[in-house]
CSV table of C-alpha atoms in Angstrom, one decimal:
chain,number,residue,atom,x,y,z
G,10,UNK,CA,100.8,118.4,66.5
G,11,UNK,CA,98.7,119.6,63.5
G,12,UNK,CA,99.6,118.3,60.2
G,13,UNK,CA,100.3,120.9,57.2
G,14,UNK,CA,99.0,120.4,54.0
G,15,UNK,CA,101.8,119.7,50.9
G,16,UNK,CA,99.1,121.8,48.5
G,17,UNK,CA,98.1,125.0,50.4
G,18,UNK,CA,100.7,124.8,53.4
G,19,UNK,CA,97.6,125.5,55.8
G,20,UNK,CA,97.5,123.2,59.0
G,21,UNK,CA,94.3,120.9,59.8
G,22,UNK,CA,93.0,123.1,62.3
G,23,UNK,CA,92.5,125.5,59.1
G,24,UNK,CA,91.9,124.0,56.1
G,25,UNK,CA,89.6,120.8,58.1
G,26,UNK,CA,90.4,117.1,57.5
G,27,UNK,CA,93.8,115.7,56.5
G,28,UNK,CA,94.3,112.7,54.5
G,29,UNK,CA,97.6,111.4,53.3
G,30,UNK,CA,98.4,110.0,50.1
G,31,UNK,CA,98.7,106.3,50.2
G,32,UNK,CA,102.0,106.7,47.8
G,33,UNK,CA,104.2,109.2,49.3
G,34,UNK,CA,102.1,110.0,52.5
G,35,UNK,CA,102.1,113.3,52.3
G,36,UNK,CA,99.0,115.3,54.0
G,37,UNK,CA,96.5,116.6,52.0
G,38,UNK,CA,93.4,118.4,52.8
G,39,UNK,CA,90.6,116.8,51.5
G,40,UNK,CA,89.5,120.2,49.8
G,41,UNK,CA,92.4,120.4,48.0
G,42,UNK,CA,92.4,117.1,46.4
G,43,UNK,CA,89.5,117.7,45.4
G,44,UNK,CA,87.5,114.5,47.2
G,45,UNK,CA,83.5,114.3,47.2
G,46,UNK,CA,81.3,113.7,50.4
G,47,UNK,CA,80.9,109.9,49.2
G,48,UNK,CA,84.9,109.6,48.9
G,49,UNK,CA,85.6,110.7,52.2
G,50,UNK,CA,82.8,108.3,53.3
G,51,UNK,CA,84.7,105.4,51.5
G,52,UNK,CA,88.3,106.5,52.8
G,53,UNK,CA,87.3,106.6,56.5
G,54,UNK,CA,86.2,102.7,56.0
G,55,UNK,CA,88.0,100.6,58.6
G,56,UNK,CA,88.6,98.0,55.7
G,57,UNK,CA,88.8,100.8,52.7
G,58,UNK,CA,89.3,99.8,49.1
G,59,UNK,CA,89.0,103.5,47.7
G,60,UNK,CA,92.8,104.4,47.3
G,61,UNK,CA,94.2,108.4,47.2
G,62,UNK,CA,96.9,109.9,45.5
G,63,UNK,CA,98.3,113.5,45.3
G,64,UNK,CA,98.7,115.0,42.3
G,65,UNK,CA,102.0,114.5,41.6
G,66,UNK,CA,101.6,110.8,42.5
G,67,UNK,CA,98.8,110.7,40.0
G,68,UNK,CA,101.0,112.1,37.4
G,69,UNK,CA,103.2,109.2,37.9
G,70,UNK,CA,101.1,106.2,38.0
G,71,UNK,CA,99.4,107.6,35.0
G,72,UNK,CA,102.6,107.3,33.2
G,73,UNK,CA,103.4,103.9,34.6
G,74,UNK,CA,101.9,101.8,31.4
G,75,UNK,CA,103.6,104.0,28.7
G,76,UNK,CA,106.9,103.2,30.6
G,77,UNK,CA,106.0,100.1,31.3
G,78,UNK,CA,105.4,99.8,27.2
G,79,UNK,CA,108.5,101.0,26.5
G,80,UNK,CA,110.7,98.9,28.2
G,81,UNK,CA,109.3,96.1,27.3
G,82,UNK,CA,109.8,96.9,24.1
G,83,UNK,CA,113.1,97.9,24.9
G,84,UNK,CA,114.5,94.7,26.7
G,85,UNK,CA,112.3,92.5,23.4
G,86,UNK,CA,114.7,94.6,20.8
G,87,UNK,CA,117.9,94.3,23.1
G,88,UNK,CA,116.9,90.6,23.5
G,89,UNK,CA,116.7,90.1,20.1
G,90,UNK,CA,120.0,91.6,19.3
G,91,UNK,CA,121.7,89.7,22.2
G,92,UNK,CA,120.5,86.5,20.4
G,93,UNK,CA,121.8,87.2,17.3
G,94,UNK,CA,124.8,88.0,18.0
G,95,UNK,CA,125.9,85.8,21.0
G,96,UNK,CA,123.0,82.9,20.8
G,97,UNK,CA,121.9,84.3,24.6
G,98,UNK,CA,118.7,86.0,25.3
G,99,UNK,CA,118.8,86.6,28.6
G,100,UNK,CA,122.6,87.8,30.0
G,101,UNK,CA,122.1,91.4,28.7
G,102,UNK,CA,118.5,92.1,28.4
G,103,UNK,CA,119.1,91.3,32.3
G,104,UNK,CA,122.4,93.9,33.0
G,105,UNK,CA,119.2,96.2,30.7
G,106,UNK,CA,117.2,95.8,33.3
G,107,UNK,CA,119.3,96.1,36.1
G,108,UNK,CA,120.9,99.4,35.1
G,109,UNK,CA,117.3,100.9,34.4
G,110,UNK,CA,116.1,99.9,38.1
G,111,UNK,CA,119.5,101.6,39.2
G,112,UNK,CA,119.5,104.5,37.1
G,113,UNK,CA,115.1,105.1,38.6
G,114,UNK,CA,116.5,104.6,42.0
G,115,UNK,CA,119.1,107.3,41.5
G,116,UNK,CA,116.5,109.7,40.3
G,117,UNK,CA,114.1,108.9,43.3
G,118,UNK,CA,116.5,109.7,45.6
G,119,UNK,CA,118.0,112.9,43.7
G,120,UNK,CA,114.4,114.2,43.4
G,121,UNK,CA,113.9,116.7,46.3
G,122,UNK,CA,116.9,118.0,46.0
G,123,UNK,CA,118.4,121.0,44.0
G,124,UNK,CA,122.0,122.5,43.4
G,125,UNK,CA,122.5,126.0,44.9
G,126,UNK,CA,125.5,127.7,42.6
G,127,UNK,CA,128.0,130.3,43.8
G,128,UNK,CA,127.4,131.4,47.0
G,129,UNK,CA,130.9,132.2,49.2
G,130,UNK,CA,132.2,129.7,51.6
G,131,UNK,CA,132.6,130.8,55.4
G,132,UNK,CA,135.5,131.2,56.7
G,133,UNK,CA,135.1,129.4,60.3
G,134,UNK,CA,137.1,126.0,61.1
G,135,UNK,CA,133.8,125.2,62.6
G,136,UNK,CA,131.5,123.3,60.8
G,137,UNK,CA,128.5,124.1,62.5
G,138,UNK,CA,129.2,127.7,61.8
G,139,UNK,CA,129.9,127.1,58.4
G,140,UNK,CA,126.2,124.8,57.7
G,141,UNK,CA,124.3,128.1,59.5
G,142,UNK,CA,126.7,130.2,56.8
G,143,UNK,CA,125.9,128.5,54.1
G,144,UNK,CA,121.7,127.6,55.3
G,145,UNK,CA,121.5,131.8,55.9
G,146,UNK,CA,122.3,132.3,52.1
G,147,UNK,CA,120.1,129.5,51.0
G,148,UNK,CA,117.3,130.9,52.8
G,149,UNK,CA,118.1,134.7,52.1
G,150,UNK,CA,117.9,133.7,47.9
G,151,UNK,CA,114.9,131.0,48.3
G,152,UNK,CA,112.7,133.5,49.6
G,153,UNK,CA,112.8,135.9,46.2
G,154,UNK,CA,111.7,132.7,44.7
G,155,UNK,CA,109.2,131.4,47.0
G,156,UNK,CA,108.0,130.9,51.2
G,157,UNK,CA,110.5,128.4,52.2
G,158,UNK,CA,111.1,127.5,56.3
G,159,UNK,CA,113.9,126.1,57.8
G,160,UNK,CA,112.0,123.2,58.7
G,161,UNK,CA,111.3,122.6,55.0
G,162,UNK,CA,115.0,121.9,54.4
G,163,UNK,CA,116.3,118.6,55.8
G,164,UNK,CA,120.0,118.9,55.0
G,165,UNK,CA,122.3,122.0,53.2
G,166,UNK,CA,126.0,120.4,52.8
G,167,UNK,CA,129.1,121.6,50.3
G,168,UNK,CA,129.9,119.1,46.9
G,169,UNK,CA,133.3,118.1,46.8
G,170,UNK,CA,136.7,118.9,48.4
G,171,UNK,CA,137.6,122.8,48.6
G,172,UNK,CA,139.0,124.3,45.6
G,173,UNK,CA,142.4,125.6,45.7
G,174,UNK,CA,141.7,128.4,43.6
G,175,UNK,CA,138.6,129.8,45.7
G,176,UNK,CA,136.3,129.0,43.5
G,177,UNK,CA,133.0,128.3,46.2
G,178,UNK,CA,132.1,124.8,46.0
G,179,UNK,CA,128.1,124.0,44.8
G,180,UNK,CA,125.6,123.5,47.8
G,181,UNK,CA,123.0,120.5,47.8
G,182,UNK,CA,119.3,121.7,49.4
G,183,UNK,CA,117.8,118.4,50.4
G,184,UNK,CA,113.6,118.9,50.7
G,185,UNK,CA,111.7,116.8,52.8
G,186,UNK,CA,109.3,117.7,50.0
G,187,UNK,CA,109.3,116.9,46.1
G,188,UNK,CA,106.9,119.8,45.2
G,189,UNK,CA,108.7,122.6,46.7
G,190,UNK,CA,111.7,121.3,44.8
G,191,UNK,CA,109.8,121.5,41.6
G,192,UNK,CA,108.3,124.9,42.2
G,193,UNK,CA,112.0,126.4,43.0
G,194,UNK,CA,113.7,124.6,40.0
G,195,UNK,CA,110.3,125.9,38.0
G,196,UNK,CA,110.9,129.5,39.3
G,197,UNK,CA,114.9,129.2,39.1
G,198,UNK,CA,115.2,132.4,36.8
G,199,UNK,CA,114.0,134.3,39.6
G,200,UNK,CA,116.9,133.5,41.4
G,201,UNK,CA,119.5,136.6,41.9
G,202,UNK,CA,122.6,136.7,40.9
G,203,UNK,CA,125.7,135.5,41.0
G,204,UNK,CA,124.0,132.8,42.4
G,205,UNK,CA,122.0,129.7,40.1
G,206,UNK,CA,119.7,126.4,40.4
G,207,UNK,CA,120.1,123.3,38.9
G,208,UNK,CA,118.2,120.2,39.6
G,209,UNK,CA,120.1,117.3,41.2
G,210,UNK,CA,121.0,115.2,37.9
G,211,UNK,CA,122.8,111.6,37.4
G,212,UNK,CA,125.3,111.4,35.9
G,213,UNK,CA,123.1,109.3,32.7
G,214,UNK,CA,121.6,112.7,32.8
G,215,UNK,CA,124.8,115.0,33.3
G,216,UNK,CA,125.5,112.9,30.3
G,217,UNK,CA,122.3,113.6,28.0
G,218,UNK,CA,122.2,117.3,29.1
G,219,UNK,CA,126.1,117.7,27.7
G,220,UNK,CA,125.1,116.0,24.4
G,221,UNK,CA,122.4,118.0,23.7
G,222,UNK,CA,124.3,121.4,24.7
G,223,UNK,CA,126.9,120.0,21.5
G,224,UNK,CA,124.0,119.4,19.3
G,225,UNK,CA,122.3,122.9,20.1
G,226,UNK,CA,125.9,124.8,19.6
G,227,UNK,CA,125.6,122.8,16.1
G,228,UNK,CA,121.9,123.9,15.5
G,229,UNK,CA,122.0,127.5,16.3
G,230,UNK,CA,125.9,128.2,14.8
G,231,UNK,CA,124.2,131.0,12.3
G,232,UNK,CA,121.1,132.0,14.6
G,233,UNK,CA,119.9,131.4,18.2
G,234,UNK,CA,116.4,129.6,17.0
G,235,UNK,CA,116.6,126.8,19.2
G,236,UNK,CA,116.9,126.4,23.3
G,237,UNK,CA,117.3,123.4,25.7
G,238,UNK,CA,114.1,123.2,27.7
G,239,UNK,CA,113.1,120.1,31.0
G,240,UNK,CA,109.6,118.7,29.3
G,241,UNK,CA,108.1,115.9,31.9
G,242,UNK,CA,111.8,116.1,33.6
G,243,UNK,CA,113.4,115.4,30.5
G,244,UNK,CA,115.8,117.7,28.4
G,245,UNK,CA,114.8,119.0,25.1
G,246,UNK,CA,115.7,120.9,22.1
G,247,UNK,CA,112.9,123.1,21.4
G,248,UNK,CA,112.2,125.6,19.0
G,249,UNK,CA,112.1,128.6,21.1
G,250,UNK,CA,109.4,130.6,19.6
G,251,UNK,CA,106.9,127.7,19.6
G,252,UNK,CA,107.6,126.6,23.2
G,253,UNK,CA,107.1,130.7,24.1
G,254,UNK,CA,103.8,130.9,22.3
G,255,UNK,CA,103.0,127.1,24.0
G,256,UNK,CA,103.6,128.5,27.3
G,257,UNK,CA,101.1,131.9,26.6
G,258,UNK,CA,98.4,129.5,25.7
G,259,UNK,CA,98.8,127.8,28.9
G,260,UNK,CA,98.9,130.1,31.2
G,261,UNK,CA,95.9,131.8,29.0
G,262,UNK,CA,94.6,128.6,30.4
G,263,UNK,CA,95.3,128.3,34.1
G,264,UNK,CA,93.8,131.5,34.5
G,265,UNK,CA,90.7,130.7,32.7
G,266,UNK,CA,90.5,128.0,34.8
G,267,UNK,CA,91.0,129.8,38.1
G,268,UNK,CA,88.1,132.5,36.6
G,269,UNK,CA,85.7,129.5,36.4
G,270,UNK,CA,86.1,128.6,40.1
G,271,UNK,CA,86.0,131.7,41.4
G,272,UNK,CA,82.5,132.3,39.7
């Protein structure tokens, strides 16, 4: 069976040689990582140093030593308070550290998935008919976003116990692939309504996200300036105009770049 490239969706047979990325294994072609005759000399080495990553693989490991930074400074700081005021150094920089490794994990596993809002429950005892009810709707309002396939959707299941008072329960879309999550929670806006997409948040970041809702009611109580906005998967309060004109200049910039290698 031909493998399908995570970037342009094209099988080997059309796009040419498939490598996977030695992070999250997903195929690539090698024209659409971008990879040089001698590269692909060096990866088809029996005993091969040369290492490749995706792009969104690439993204993370390039972040790795600024978080890396940080926590170390973070568990020196909470160490240093821990041994002031209880003479220990190491009980709570260590419950720190565990609760960071949890609260990663948690997002790893939360990452290909998004929240599907709103859409009617069936009304079968069946549960089969009720996962091809609920899958039909998925599909039907992902495709005004983007191409999705049923095969790109591992599991669709219902949140929570059914509501006495009707109100349809939320639907998790589990994606055997973290990119097409990020383009749909990218594209969200151009879901239709009543329905809505959310990411698949913890609840550290259920937490952050309510906060900063509280301050932004605070902030824009005489005028609507500011707006909550995901920058690097994080929330943000942004100033709305500046993160507008911010986005202009970038896509200014994509397409230059897309000019340049068409010419």
């Amino acid at each position: 069976m031909a493998s399908i490239c995570a970037v342009c969706k094209k099988s080997s047979e059309v796009g040419g040689r498939i490598y996977n990325c030695d992070s999250c294994r997903r195929p690539l072609h090698a024209d659409c990582i971008g990879l040089t005759a001698t590269e692909i000399k060096a990866l088809d080495l029996r005993q091969r140093v040369l290492k490749r990553f995706c792009l969104d693989c690439e993204k993370g490991l390039a972040c790795l030593p600024e978080v890396l930074c940080k926590l170390n400074n973070l568990t020196d700081t909470v160490n240093k308070i821990d041994k002031f005021i209880y003479g220990n150094e190491d009980s709570t920089a260590s419950l720190f550290k565990s609760e960071i490794v949890n609260e990663i994990n948690d997002r790893v596993l939360r990452k290909n998935n998004v929240i599907f809002y709103n859409a009617k429950e069936s009304d079968s005892e069946l549960p089969e008919e009720r996962k091809n009810f609920d899958l039909k709707i998925v599909m039907k309002s992902l495709s005004k976003i983007c191409t999705v396939s049923e095969t790109d959707i591992v599991k669709v299941l219902r949140l929570g116990k059914i509501k006495s008072d009707g109100k349809p329960r939320p639907i998790k879309i589990i994606f055997n692939d973290h990119g097409l999550a990020l383009k749909i929670l990218k594209d969200k806006h151009k879901c239709e309504k009543p329905y809505a997409i959310n990411g698949d948040l913890t609840l550290q970041q259920r937490d952050q996200l309510k906060a900063l809702r509280e301050e932004l009611d605070i902030l824009n109580k005489d005028e609507e300036l500011k707006t909550i906005k995901f920058i690097n998967g994080s929330p943000k309060i942004v100033n709305k105009r500046d993160y507008e004109k911010g986005k202009e200049n970038e896509n200014v910039k994509k397409d230059q770049l897309k000019n340049r290698r068409k010419n």
